[in-house]
Coordinates of C-alpha atoms in Angstrom, one line a residue:
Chain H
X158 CA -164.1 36.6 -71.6
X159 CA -165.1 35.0 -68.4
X160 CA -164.0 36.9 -65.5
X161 CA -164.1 35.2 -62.3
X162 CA -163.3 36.7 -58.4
X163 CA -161.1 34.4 -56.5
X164 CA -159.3 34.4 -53.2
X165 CA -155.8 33.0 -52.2
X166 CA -156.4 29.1 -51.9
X167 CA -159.3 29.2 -54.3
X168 CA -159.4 27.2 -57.7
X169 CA -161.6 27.1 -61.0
X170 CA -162.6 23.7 -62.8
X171 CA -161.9 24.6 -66.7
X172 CA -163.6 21.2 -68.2
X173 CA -162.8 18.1 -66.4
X174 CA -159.6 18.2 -66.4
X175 CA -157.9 21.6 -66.0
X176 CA -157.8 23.1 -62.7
X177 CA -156.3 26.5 -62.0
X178 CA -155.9 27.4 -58.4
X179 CA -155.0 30.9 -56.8
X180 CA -151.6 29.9 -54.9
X181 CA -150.9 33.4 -53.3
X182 CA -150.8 36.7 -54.3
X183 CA -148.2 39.7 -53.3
X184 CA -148.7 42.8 -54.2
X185 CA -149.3 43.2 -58.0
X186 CA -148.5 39.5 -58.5
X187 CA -150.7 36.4 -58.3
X188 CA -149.0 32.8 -57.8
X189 CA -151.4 30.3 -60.3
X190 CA -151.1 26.5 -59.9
X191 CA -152.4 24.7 -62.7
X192 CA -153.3 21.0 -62.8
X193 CA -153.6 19.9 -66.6
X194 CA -152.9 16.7 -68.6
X195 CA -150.0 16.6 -70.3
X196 CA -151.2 16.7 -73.9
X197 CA -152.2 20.5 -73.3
X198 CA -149.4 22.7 -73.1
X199 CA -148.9 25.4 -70.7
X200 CA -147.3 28.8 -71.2
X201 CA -147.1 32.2 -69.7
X202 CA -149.0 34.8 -72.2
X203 CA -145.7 36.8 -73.1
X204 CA -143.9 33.7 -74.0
X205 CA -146.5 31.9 -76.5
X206 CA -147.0 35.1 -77.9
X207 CA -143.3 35.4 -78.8
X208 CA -143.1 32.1 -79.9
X209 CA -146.4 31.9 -82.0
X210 CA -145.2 35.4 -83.3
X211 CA -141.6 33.9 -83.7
X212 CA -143.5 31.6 -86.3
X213 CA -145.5 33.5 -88.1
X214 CA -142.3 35.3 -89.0
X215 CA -140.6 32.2 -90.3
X216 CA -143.5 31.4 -92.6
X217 CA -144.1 34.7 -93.4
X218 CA -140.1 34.8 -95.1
X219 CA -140.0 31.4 -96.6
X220 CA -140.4 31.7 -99.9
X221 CA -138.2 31.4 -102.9
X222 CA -136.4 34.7 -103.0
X223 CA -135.8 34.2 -99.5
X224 CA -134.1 30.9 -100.1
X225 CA -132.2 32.0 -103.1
X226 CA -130.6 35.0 -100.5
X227 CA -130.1 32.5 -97.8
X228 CA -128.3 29.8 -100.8
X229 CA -125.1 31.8 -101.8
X230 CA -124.5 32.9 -97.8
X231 CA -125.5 29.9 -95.9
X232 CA -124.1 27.2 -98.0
X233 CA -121.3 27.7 -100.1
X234 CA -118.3 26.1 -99.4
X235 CA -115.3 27.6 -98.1
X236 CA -113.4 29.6 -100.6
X237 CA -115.6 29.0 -103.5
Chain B
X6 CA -145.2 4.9 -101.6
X7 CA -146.4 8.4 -102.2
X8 CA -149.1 9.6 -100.2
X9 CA -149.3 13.6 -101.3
X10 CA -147.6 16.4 -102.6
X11 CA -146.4 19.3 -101.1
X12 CA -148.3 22.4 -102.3
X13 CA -145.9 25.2 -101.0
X14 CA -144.1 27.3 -103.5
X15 CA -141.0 25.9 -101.8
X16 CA -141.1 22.3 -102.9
X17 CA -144.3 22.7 -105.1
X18 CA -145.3 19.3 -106.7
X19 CA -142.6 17.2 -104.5
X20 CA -144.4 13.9 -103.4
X21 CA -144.2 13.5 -100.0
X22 CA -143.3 9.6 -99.0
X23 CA -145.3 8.2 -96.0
X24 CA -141.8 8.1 -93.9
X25 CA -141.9 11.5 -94.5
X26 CA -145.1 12.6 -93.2
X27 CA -145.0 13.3 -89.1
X28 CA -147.7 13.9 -86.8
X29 CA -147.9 16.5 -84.5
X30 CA -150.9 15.7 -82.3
X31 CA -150.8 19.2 -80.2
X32 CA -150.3 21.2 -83.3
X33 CA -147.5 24.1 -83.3
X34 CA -147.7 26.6 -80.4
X35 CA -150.1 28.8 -81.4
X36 CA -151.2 27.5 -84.4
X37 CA -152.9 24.2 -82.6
X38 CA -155.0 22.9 -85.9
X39 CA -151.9 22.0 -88.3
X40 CA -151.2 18.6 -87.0
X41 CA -149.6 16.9 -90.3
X42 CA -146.6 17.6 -91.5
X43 CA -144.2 16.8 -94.3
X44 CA -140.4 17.2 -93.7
X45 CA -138.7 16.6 -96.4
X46 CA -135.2 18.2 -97.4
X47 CA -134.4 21.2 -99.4
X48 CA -132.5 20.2 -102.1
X49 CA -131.4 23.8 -103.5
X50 CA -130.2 24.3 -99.8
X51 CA -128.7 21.5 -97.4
X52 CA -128.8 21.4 -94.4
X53 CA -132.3 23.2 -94.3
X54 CA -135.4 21.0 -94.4
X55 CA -138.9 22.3 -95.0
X56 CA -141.6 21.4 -92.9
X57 CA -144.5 21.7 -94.5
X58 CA -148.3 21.4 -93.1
X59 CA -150.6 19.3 -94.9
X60 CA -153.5 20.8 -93.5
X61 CA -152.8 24.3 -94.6
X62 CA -150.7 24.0 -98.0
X63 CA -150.0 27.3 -97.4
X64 CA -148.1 27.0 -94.5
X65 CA -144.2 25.6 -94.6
X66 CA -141.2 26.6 -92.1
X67 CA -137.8 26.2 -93.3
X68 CA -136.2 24.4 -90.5
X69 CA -132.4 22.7 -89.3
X70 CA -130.2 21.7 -86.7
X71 CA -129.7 24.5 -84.2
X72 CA -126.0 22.9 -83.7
X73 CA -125.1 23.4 -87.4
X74 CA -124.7 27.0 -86.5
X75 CA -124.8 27.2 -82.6
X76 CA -122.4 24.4 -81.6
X77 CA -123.1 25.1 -78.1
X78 CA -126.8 24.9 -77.9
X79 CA -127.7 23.1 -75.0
X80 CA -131.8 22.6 -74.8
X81 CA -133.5 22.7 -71.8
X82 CA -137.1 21.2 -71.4
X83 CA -139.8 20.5 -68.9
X84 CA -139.3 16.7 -66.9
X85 CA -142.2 15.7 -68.8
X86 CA -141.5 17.5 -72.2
X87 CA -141.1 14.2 -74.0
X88 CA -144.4 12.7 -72.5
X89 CA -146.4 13.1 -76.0
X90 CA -143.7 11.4 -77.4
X91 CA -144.1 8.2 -75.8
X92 CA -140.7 9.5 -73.6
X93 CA -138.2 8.0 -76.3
X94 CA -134.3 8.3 -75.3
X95 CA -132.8 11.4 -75.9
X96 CA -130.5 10.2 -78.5
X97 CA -133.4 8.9 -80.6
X98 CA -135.1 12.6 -80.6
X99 CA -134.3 14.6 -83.6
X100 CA -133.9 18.5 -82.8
X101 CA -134.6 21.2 -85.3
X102 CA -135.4 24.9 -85.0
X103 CA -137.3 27.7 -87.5
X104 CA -136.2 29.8 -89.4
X105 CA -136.3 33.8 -90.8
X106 CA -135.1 33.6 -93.9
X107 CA -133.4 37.1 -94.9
X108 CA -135.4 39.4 -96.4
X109 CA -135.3 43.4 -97.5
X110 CA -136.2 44.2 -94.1
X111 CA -135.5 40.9 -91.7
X112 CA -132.7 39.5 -91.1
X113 CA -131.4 35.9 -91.0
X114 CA -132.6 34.5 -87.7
X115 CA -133.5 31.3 -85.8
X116 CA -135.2 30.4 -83.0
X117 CA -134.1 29.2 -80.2
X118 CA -136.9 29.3 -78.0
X119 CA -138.4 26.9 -79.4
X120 CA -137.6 23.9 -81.7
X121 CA -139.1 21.5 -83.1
X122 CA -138.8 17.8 -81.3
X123 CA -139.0 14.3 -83.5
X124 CA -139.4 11.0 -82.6
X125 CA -138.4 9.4 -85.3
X126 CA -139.6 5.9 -84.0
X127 CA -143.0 7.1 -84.2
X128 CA -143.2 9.5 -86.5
X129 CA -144.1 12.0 -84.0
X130 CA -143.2 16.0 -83.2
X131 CA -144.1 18.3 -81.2
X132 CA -142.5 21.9 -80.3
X133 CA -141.5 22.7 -77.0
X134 CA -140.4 26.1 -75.1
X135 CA -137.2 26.1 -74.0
X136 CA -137.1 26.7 -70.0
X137 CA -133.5 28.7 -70.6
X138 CA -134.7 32.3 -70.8
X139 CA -131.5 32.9 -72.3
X140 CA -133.1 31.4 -75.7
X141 CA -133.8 33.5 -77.9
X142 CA -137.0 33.5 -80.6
X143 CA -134.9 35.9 -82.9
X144 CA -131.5 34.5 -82.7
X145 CA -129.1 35.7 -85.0
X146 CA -125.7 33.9 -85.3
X147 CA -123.8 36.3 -87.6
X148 CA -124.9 38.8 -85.1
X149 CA -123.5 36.9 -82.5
X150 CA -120.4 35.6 -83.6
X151 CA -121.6 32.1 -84.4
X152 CA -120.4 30.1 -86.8
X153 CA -121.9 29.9 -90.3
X154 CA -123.1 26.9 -92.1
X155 CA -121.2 25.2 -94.8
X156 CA -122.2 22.4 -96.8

């Protein structure tokens, strides 16, 4: 990992076309502006974790067996 | 016309028609290389769809409506979340979310946090993160009093 020192007002160049500046920082938090095209998503770290995680799960469970629980439960019609 | 079969143990051998195949040009979150998808319905299981990668035949999602089970699901995005779409009209976007299929050990679950977008115009999705915290990833409507799924 590239670790870089910046102060408050200060920015980093990732490519030519990602720019990440350092908005502020108060006490154990730092405010980050980032300039990016649209085309490349932008998360915080805890929430694309959850969500790639999230995933993995769902692929992880479908399989056949799954499906044949999920069947009887999800879709049968009422009273049947 | 048939372009390719599905591979997953899920709809193994099912030809995949070229209305059928959708492009996601970021990828999923996380998983940025599978770009080409098949969704094609579940048969055995209606309202559930798969959406199957055709990059990785090993990697499918069972996916639906969120509102078949949370009526109330309102989605919030980003101003520009539709950008990669070409920004089609709301109404023309199609909505659909994951899903945990129960297992020994997991429970049903769906998530919330963030679905899966299509423009069916253009044969393009994309998954967004909802900007409602409130969303879960996990969501589990028997748990939470929603209402189950009939066909």
């Amino acid at each position: 990992m590239l670790v870089l020192t910046r102060r408050e007002g200060e920015w980093i160049a990732v490519g030519d076309q990602v720019l990440v500046k350092v908005l502020g920082v108060k006490g154990d938090s730092v405010q980050i502006g980032i300039t990016a095209p649209r085309e490349i998503p932008v998360h915080r770290g805890e929430i694309y974790e959850q969500i790639r995680a999230a995933t993995e799960a769902a692929r992880r469970s479908a399989s056949p067996d799954a499906l044949a629980r999920l069947v009887p439960k999800k879709t049968q019609s009422p009273g049947t | 016309m048939n372009v390719e079969t599905i591979q997953h143990p899920l709809a193994a051998g099912r030809p995949v028609r070229e209305d059928e195949v959708w492009e996601f040009p970021e990828g999923l979150i996380g998983f940025p290389a599978l770009k080409r998808f098949a969704r094609v319905e579940l048969d055995e299981a209606p309202p559930f769809q798969l959406l199957a990668s055709l990059d990785e035949p090993a990697f499918a999602l069972v996916i639906v409506s969120p509102w078949i089970q949370v009526p109330d699901y309102e989605l919030v995005l980003a101003d520009d979340a539709l950008a990669p779409l070409g920004n089609p009209s709301v109404k023309d976007v199609e909505v659909a979310v994951s899903v945990v299929l129960p297992g020994p050990e997991t429970p049903y679950s769906l998530n919330l946090r963030a679905p899966f977008l299509f423009s069916a115009g253009r044969r393009l999705g994309l998954q967004r993160a909802s900007t409602d915290d409130r969303h879960s990833d996990r969501f589990r409507p028997e748990a939470s009093g929603a209402s189950s799924c009939s066909s």
